[in-house]
Amino acid sequence: MPKPAVLLSQKLNKFIEEALADDYDLLDLPEEGVNALGARAADIRAVIAFGGFSAEQMDALPNLEIITCPGVGYDGIDTDHAASRGIFITHTPNVLNDEVADTAVALLLNTVRQFYFAEKWVRDGRWERDGAFELSPFTLKGRKVGLYGLGRIGEEIAARLEPFKVEISYHTRSPKKGVAYAYHPTLASLAEAVDTLICIVPKTDETHKTINADILKALGPNGILINVGRGWTVDEDDLIAALEAGTLGGAGLDVFYDEPHVPEKLLTFDTVSVLPHVASASVATRRAMAQLVADNLKSWFAEGRPVTPVPETPFTPKV
Ligand code: NAP
Ligand code: 8YV
């Protein structure tokens, strides 16, 4: 029995190849794209893709059965087209919740207390040379934190924030059962009620640039925006304008609109903390994500059922 051929559409998680090497015939996506696979295109039964896989790419692979996304966000993978072709999509929910929630809290503290700049002060020898670092203009104490998104990761962020004694509320499309935090039916009403907004919603048509000038202004001059969801959700021009005008206090960002590009202007504010999309990027968590990719493929090829399919491709057993 030949090993199933699996196409790696990009190299993001180095543990994936390690987890799949023994059981699959692994192929790299040619730089010229799927059409350059030639005769091998017909062999491919699975694709590993993060950040997108189009209908056109799927159609170049006539025997494609499953696309496994090594991340929880599977935006850019054409779910409708996959469903119409009977192609399953899987992702890696839950195994990264803790890491991403930890990062959100770290980013929040870094932003309000300017710890990056404080550490740089020491490393640059300025403590000894120039004296004490400046007082941070913001504090976490007494903040009202609004979560835009209260799913798997949002809930973990909220749980971590409880001991900080901040007031927590949230906005999602529908109220979450069994949750005591105050619910806001719109993002605008959440932003009016809080001074700190944490974004952890997926990239969808509905969430495009929803964090705009009005939302940022509502957070106010003491306001802080934290984004660990997708850069897609924030209007970066509006964010820069709000920071420049002082209508928003600061921002902590792990994700950007056009990664890896980060608008240069954002880097000029010492009330902005930036990370290169590393919320899940620890060895332990990336290994767990790679293992879940492998588990999905194993279960699919052995039993015809993936472990963690996305909701748009509801599970129907192959056998
Ligand atoms: P999840 O469990 O599906 O939660 C998504 C939450 O967003 C839910 O509470 C959902 O509630 C809400 N939501 C969805 N669409 C909305 C809308 N239009 N308006 C308001 N709320 C909306 O997903 P998750 O596992 O927590 O992950 C969330 C996202 O985080 C991922 O999709 C990914 O993009 C991002 N992420 C980023 C990193 C990183 O490295 N920075 C790592 C992991 C995940 P309702 O359905 O009730 O609206
Ligand atoms: C990673 C993510 O950057 O899971 C997501 O949606 O954005 C992050 O965990 C991604 O999985 C890269 O492998």
Short mmCIF file of C-alpha atoms and ligand atoms in Angstrom, two decimals:
data_model
loop_
_atom_site.label_atom_id
_atom_site.label_comp_id
_atom_site.label_asym_id
_atom_site.label_seq_id
_atom_site.Cartn_x
_atom_site.Cartn_y
_atom_site.Cartn_z
CA MET A 1 0.00 0.00 0.00
CA PRO A 2 1.67 3.32 -1.03
CA LYS A 3 1.87 6.05 1.61
CA PRO A 4 -0.77 8.77 1.07
CA ALA A 5 0.72 11.86 -0.63
CA VAL A 6 0.43 15.03 1.49
CA LEU A 7 1.17 18.52 0.17
CA LEU A 8 2.78 20.99 2.58
CA SER A 9 1.62 24.37 1.36
CA GLN A 10 4.07 26.32 3.54
CA LYS A 11 6.55 25.81 6.37
CA LEU A 12 5.17 27.39 9.53
CA ASN A 13 5.39 24.67 12.11
CA LYS A 14 8.61 22.68 11.92
CA PHE A 15 7.18 19.83 13.98
CA ILE A 16 4.63 18.91 11.33
CA GLU A 17 7.14 17.22 9.03
CA GLU A 18 8.57 15.37 12.02
CA ALA A 19 5.09 14.11 12.95
CA LEU A 20 4.20 13.03 9.39
CA ALA A 21 7.50 11.90 7.84
CA ASP A 22 7.18 8.17 8.59
CA ASP A 23 3.61 7.67 7.42
CA TYR A 24 3.19 9.96 4.40
CA ASP A 25 4.80 10.86 1.11
CA LEU A 26 5.40 14.57 1.81
CA LEU A 27 5.60 17.07 -1.04
CA ASP A 28 6.42 20.78 -0.83
CA LEU A 29 4.25 23.21 -2.75
CA PRO A 30 6.36 24.42 -5.71
CA GLU A 31 7.10 28.15 -5.72
CA GLU A 32 5.20 28.41 -9.01
CA GLY A 33 2.07 27.01 -7.36
CA VAL A 34 -0.06 23.87 -7.50
CA ASN A 35 -0.12 23.72 -11.31
CA ALA A 36 3.63 23.10 -11.29
CA LEU A 37 3.04 19.75 -9.51
CA GLY A 38 2.43 18.13 -12.89
CA ALA A 39 1.48 14.46 -12.76
CA ARG A 40 1.97 14.37 -8.98
CA ALA A 41 -1.10 16.58 -8.49
CA ALA A 42 -3.33 13.54 -8.96
CA ASP A 43 -1.54 11.67 -6.14
CA ILE A 44 -2.25 14.28 -3.48
CA ARG A 45 -4.90 13.23 -0.98
CA ALA A 46 -4.23 15.76 1.78
CA VAL A 47 -2.98 19.33 2.09
CA ILE A 48 -1.55 21.09 5.13
CA ALA A 49 -2.44 24.78 4.79
CA PHE A 50 -2.49 27.76 7.11
CA GLY A 51 -3.55 31.23 5.95
CA GLY A 52 -5.53 30.09 2.94
CA PHE A 53 -6.20 27.51 0.25
CA SER A 54 -8.34 28.64 -2.66
CA ALA A 55 -10.99 26.93 -4.76
CA GLU A 56 -8.60 27.10 -7.72
CA GLN A 57 -5.84 25.39 -5.74
CA MET A 58 -8.29 22.67 -4.63
CA ASP A 59 -9.40 22.11 -8.21
CA ALA A 60 -5.83 21.52 -9.33
CA LEU A 61 -5.83 18.46 -7.01
CA PRO A 62 -8.49 16.07 -8.36
CA ASN A 63 -8.12 13.48 -5.58
CA LEU A 64 -7.90 15.84 -2.61
CA GLU A 65 -9.83 14.51 0.40
CA ILE A 66 -8.77 16.63 3.36
CA ILE A 67 -7.14 19.98 4.18
CA THR A 68 -5.65 20.17 7.66
CA CYS A 69 -4.93 23.63 9.03
CA PRO A 70 -2.15 23.81 11.65
CA GLY A 71 -3.92 26.59 13.53
CA VAL A 72 -7.34 27.24 15.01
CA GLY A 73 -8.09 30.08 12.57
CA TYR A 74 -8.72 28.61 9.13
CA ASP A 75 -9.57 31.86 7.36
CA GLY A 76 -8.69 31.93 3.67
CA ILE A 77 -9.49 28.27 3.14
CA ASP A 78 -12.51 28.26 0.86
CA THR A 79 -14.88 26.27 3.07
CA ASP A 80 -17.85 26.49 0.68
CA HIS A 81 -15.87 25.13 -2.21
CA ALA A 82 -14.35 22.41 -0.06
CA ALA A 83 -17.82 21.35 1.08
CA SER A 84 -19.08 21.30 -2.52
CA ARG A 85 -16.21 18.96 -3.43
CA GLY A 86 -16.66 16.82 -0.30
CA ILE A 87 -13.25 17.86 1.02
CA PHE A 88 -12.92 17.93 4.80
CA ILE A 89 -11.16 20.75 6.63
CA THR A 90 -9.69 20.32 10.07
CA HIS A 91 -8.04 22.78 12.46
CA THR A 92 -6.31 22.74 15.86
CA PRO A 93 -8.73 24.08 18.48
CA ASN A 94 -8.10 24.01 22.25
CA VAL A 95 -4.48 22.80 22.30
CA LEU A 96 -3.30 26.42 21.99
CA ASN A 97 -5.86 28.11 24.26
CA ASP A 98 -3.55 28.49 27.26
CA GLU A 99 -0.57 29.77 25.27
CA VAL A 100 -2.61 32.36 23.39
CA ALA A 101 -4.45 33.49 26.55
CA ASP A 102 -1.12 33.84 28.39
CA THR A 103 0.20 35.94 25.51
CA ALA A 104 -2.86 38.19 25.59
CA VAL A 105 -2.35 38.91 29.28
CA ALA A 106 1.40 39.44 28.81
CA LEU A 107 0.73 41.83 25.95
CA LEU A 108 -1.78 43.73 28.06
CA LEU A 109 0.68 44.12 30.94
CA ASN A 110 3.51 45.01 28.57
CA THR A 111 1.40 47.70 27.01
CA VAL A 112 0.02 49.34 30.13
CA ARG A 113 3.31 49.19 32.05
CA GLN A 114 5.75 49.63 29.11
CA PHE A 115 7.88 46.70 30.26
CA TYR A 116 9.60 46.35 26.88
CA PHE A 117 10.92 49.89 27.15
CA ALA A 118 11.79 49.44 30.83
CA GLU A 119 13.82 46.32 30.05
CA LYS A 120 15.51 48.06 27.14
CA TRP A 121 16.44 50.86 29.58
CA VAL A 122 18.43 48.32 31.63
CA ARG A 123 19.92 46.54 28.63
CA ASP A 124 21.05 49.82 27.09
CA GLY A 125 22.89 50.73 30.31
CA ARG A 126 20.65 53.71 30.86
CA TRP A 127 19.58 52.84 34.43
CA GLU A 128 23.17 53.26 35.60
CA ARG A 129 23.86 56.18 33.29
CA ASP A 130 20.63 58.15 33.39
CA GLY A 131 18.77 56.98 36.51
CA ALA A 132 15.29 55.58 37.04
CA PHE A 133 12.99 54.69 34.15
CA GLU A 134 9.98 56.97 33.69
CA LEU A 135 6.69 56.15 35.41
CA SER A 136 4.23 54.29 33.21
CA PRO A 137 1.28 56.46 32.22
CA PHE A 138 -1.16 53.56 32.58
CA THR A 139 -1.99 50.85 35.09
CA LEU A 140 -4.03 47.64 34.92
CA LYS A 141 -5.56 48.45 38.28
CA GLY A 142 -9.23 49.38 38.08
CA ARG A 143 -9.57 48.70 34.36
CA LYS A 144 -12.78 47.69 32.68
CA VAL A 145 -11.86 45.00 30.19
CA GLY A 146 -14.11 44.12 27.26
CA LEU A 147 -13.58 40.90 25.34
CA TYR A 148 -14.52 41.04 21.68
CA GLY A 149 -14.96 37.26 21.32
CA LEU A 150 -15.55 34.86 24.21
CA GLY A 151 -14.90 31.50 22.59
CA ARG A 152 -12.33 28.87 23.52
CA ILE A 153 -9.49 31.39 23.85
CA GLY A 154 -11.58 34.38 25.00
CA GLU A 155 -12.84 32.40 27.98
CA GLU A 156 -9.28 31.51 28.99
CA ILE A 157 -8.25 35.15 28.74
CA ALA A 158 -11.19 36.17 30.93
CA ALA A 159 -10.34 33.46 33.50
CA ARG A 160 -6.76 34.71 33.68
CA LEU A 161 -7.91 38.29 34.16
CA GLU A 162 -10.24 37.54 37.08
CA PRO A 163 -7.46 37.53 39.74
CA PHE A 164 -6.35 40.95 38.46
CA LYS A 165 -9.63 42.30 39.85
CA VAL A 166 -10.57 44.06 36.62
CA GLU A 167 -14.22 44.32 35.57
CA ILE A 168 -14.93 41.96 32.65
CA SER A 169 -17.61 42.21 29.97
CA TYR A 170 -17.91 40.92 26.40
CA HIS A 171 -19.46 41.13 22.98
CA THR A 172 -20.24 38.15 20.75
CA ARG A 173 -23.10 37.69 18.28
CA SER A 174 -25.14 35.87 20.88
CA PRO A 175 -24.83 35.75 24.68
CA LYS A 176 -22.89 32.82 26.04
CA LYS A 177 -24.81 30.49 28.34
CA GLY A 178 -23.51 30.07 31.89
CA VAL A 179 -21.29 33.16 31.76
CA ALA A 180 -21.64 35.83 34.45
CA TYR A 181 -19.78 38.63 32.62
CA ALA A 182 -21.96 41.49 31.33
CA TYR A 183 -23.02 40.95 27.71
CA HIS A 184 -23.12 43.70 25.09
CA PRO A 185 -25.14 43.04 21.94
CA THR A 186 -22.92 45.37 19.89
CA LEU A 187 -19.21 46.11 19.74
CA ALA A 188 -20.04 49.82 19.99
CA SER A 189 -21.86 49.38 23.29
CA LEU A 190 -19.00 47.25 24.66
CA ALA A 191 -16.45 49.90 23.65
CA GLU A 192 -18.53 52.62 25.34
CA ALA A 193 -18.59 50.61 28.56
CA VAL A 194 -14.89 49.69 28.83
CA ASP A 195 -11.42 51.25 28.65
CA THR A 196 -9.62 48.10 27.53
CA LEU A 197 -10.64 46.01 24.53
CA ILE A 198 -9.20 42.57 23.80
CA CYS A 199 -9.89 41.24 20.33
CA ILE A 200 -10.11 37.45 19.91
CA VAL A 201 -12.64 36.96 17.12
CA PRO A 202 -11.99 35.03 13.88
CA LYS A 203 -11.31 36.61 10.49
CA THR A 204 -14.68 36.65 8.72
CA ASP A 205 -16.54 39.06 6.44
CA GLU A 206 -18.37 40.32 9.55
CA THR A 207 -15.22 41.16 11.52
CA HIS A 208 -13.41 43.17 8.83
CA LYS A 209 -12.03 46.47 10.24
CA THR A 210 -14.77 46.54 12.87
CA ILE A 211 -12.31 48.11 15.32
CA ASN A 212 -12.40 51.52 13.67
CA ALA A 213 -12.10 55.19 14.67
CA ASP A 214 -15.45 55.22 16.52
CA ILE A 215 -14.65 52.13 18.59
CA LEU A 216 -11.16 53.40 19.44
CA LYS A 217 -12.48 56.83 20.41
CA ALA A 218 -15.04 55.20 22.69
CA LEU A 219 -12.21 53.48 24.59
CA GLY A 220 -10.85 56.94 25.35
CA PRO A 221 -7.46 58.55 26.04
CA ASN A 222 -6.79 56.00 28.81
CA GLY A 223 -7.97 53.25 26.47
CA ILE A 224 -5.94 50.22 25.46
CA LEU A 225 -6.54 47.89 22.51
CA ILE A 226 -5.09 44.38 22.57
CA ASN A 227 -5.33 42.22 19.45
CA VAL A 228 -4.49 38.51 19.49
CA GLY A 229 -7.18 37.54 16.94
CA ARG A 230 -6.43 38.70 13.41
CA GLY A 231 -5.03 41.98 12.07
CA TRP A 232 -7.96 41.99 9.64
CA THR A 233 -10.29 43.18 12.43
CA VAL A 234 -8.46 46.45 13.11
CA ASP A 235 -8.42 49.48 10.83
CA GLU A 236 -4.70 50.23 11.23
CA ASP A 237 -4.96 53.71 9.71
CA ASP A 238 -7.64 54.59 12.27
CA LEU A 239 -5.53 53.06 15.04
CA ILE A 240 -2.50 55.16 14.10
CA ALA A 241 -4.65 58.30 13.86
CA ALA A 242 -6.20 57.63 17.29
CA LEU A 243 -2.78 57.09 18.90
CA GLU A 244 -1.42 60.23 17.25
CA ALA A 245 -4.39 62.32 18.37
CA GLY A 246 -4.29 60.82 21.88
CA THR A 247 -7.93 59.73 21.62
CA LEU A 248 -6.63 56.22 22.40
CA GLY A 249 -3.96 55.52 25.02
CA GLY A 250 -2.09 52.51 23.67
CA ALA A 251 -2.18 49.18 21.87
CA GLY A 252 -0.68 45.72 22.16
CA LEU A 253 -0.67 43.78 18.91
CA ASP A 254 0.34 40.22 18.07
CA VAL A 255 -1.34 40.30 14.65
CA PHE A 256 -1.36 42.76 11.75
CA TYR A 257 -3.39 43.45 8.63
CA ASP A 258 -0.70 42.55 6.10
CA GLU A 259 1.75 40.29 7.95
CA PRO A 260 4.69 40.35 8.21
CA HIS A 261 4.42 44.03 7.32
CA VAL A 262 3.95 46.28 10.35
CA PRO A 263 3.20 49.95 9.59
CA GLU A 264 6.36 51.87 10.51
CA LYS A 265 4.36 54.58 12.25
CA LEU A 266 3.08 52.07 14.83
CA LEU A 267 6.65 51.48 15.95
CA THR A 268 7.12 55.12 16.88
CA PHE A 269 4.74 55.03 19.86
CA ASP A 270 6.12 53.99 23.25
CA THR A 271 2.56 53.12 24.28
CA VAL A 272 2.46 50.39 21.63
CA SER A 273 3.75 46.87 22.20
CA VAL A 274 4.20 44.64 19.16
CA LEU A 275 4.83 40.91 18.73
CA PRO A 276 5.43 38.97 15.48
CA HIS A 277 2.31 36.70 15.66
CA VAL A 278 3.79 34.49 18.36
CA ALA A 279 0.78 33.85 20.61
CA SER A 280 0.94 30.07 20.12
CA ALA A 281 4.65 29.95 19.36
CA SER A 282 6.18 27.84 22.11
CA VAL A 283 7.85 24.51 21.37
CA ALA A 284 5.30 22.67 23.53
CA THR A 285 2.23 24.23 21.93
CA ARG A 286 3.48 24.04 18.34
CA ARG A 287 4.30 20.36 18.97
CA ALA A 288 0.77 19.81 20.27
CA MET A 289 -0.66 21.54 17.20
CA ALA A 290 1.50 19.40 14.89
CA GLN A 291 0.36 16.28 16.76
CA LEU A 292 -3.28 17.25 16.23
CA VAL A 293 -2.60 17.71 12.51
CA ALA A 294 -1.10 14.20 12.48
CA ASP A 295 -3.99 12.78 14.53
CA ASN A 296 -6.50 14.23 12.08
CA LEU A 297 -4.75 12.69 9.09
CA LYS A 298 -4.28 9.36 10.83
CA SER A 299 -7.92 9.17 11.83
CA TRP A 300 -9.05 10.22 8.37
CA PHE A 301 -6.97 7.66 6.48
CA ALA A 302 -7.57 4.85 8.98
CA GLU A 303 -11.20 5.40 9.91
CA GLY A 304 -12.61 7.99 7.50
CA ARG A 305 -13.31 10.48 10.28
CA PRO A 306 -11.21 13.50 11.24
CA VAL A 307 -10.73 14.38 14.91
CA THR A 308 -11.31 18.14 14.81
CA PRO A 309 -13.23 19.14 11.66
CA VAL A 310 -14.25 22.79 11.25
CA PRO A 311 -18.00 23.41 11.69
CA GLU A 312 -18.52 24.33 8.01
CA THR A 313 -17.66 20.80 6.94
CA PRO A 314 -19.89 18.78 9.23
CA PHE A 315 -18.74 15.31 9.87
CA THR A 316 -20.07 12.53 7.70
CA PRO A 317 -18.21 9.26 7.99
CA LYS A 318 -16.45 8.13 4.80
CA VAL A 319 -16.92 4.49 5.75
P1 NAP B 1 -13.86 30.32 18.86
O1 NAP B 1 -13.89 29.38 20.00
O2 NAP B 1 -14.59 29.97 17.61
O3 NAP B 1 -14.37 31.73 19.38
C1 NAP B 1 -14.67 32.80 18.55
C2 NAP B 1 -15.47 33.83 19.35
O4 NAP B 1 -15.69 34.95 18.50
C3 NAP B 1 -16.82 33.33 19.81
O5 NAP B 1 -17.08 33.83 21.10
C4 NAP B 1 -17.80 33.92 18.81
O6 NAP B 1 -19.07 34.10 19.41
C5 NAP B 1 -17.10 35.26 18.50
N1 NAP B 1 -17.45 35.80 17.20
C6 NAP B 1 -17.36 35.21 15.99
N2 NAP B 1 -17.79 36.05 15.02
C7 NAP B 1 -18.17 37.18 15.65
C8 NAP B 1 -18.73 38.41 15.20
N3 NAP B 1 -18.97 38.64 13.91
N4 NAP B 1 -19.02 39.35 16.11
C9 NAP B 1 -18.79 39.14 17.43
N5 NAP B 1 -18.26 37.99 17.92
C10 NAP B 1 -17.96 37.03 17.03
O7 NAP B 1 -12.37 30.62 18.37
P2 NAP B 1 -11.04 30.61 19.26
O8 NAP B 1 -10.48 29.25 19.30
O9 NAP B 1 -11.28 31.32 20.54
O10 NAP B 1 -10.09 31.49 18.30
C11 NAP B 1 -10.47 32.78 17.92
C12 NAP B 1 -9.55 33.34 16.85
O11 NAP B 1 -8.31 33.72 17.42
C13 NAP B 1 -9.15 32.36 15.74
O12 NAP B 1 -10.14 32.26 14.74
C14 NAP B 1 -7.86 32.99 15.22
O13 NAP B 1 -8.16 33.87 14.16
C15 NAP B 1 -7.32 33.77 16.41
N6 NAP B 1 -6.08 33.18 16.92
C16 NAP B 1 -4.94 33.90 16.89
C17 NAP B 1 -3.78 33.35 17.38
C18 NAP B 1 -2.50 34.09 17.36
O14 NAP B 1 -1.46 33.46 17.18
N7 NAP B 1 -2.50 35.39 17.54
C19 NAP B 1 -3.78 32.06 17.90
C20 NAP B 1 -4.96 31.36 17.94
C21 NAP B 1 -6.12 31.94 17.45
P3 NAP B 1 -20.43 34.11 18.55
O15 NAP B 1 -20.33 32.96 17.60
O16 NAP B 1 -21.52 34.01 19.55
O17 NAP B 1 -20.44 35.42 17.84
C1 8YV B 2 -0.39 30.39 14.52
C2 8YV B 2 -2.86 31.15 14.78
O1 8YV B 2 0.25 31.55 14.13
O2 8YV B 2 -3.97 29.17 15.41
C3 8YV B 2 -4.06 30.26 14.83
O3 8YV B 2 -5.11 30.64 14.29
O4 8YV B 2 -2.93 32.23 14.29
C4 8YV B 2 -1.56 30.74 15.40
O5 8YV B 2 -1.72 29.73 16.32
C5 8YV B 2 -0.66 29.53 13.37
O6 8YV B 2 -1.26 28.38 13.73
C6 8YV B 2 0.60 29.24 12.55
O7 8YV B 2 0.88 27.88 12.51
#
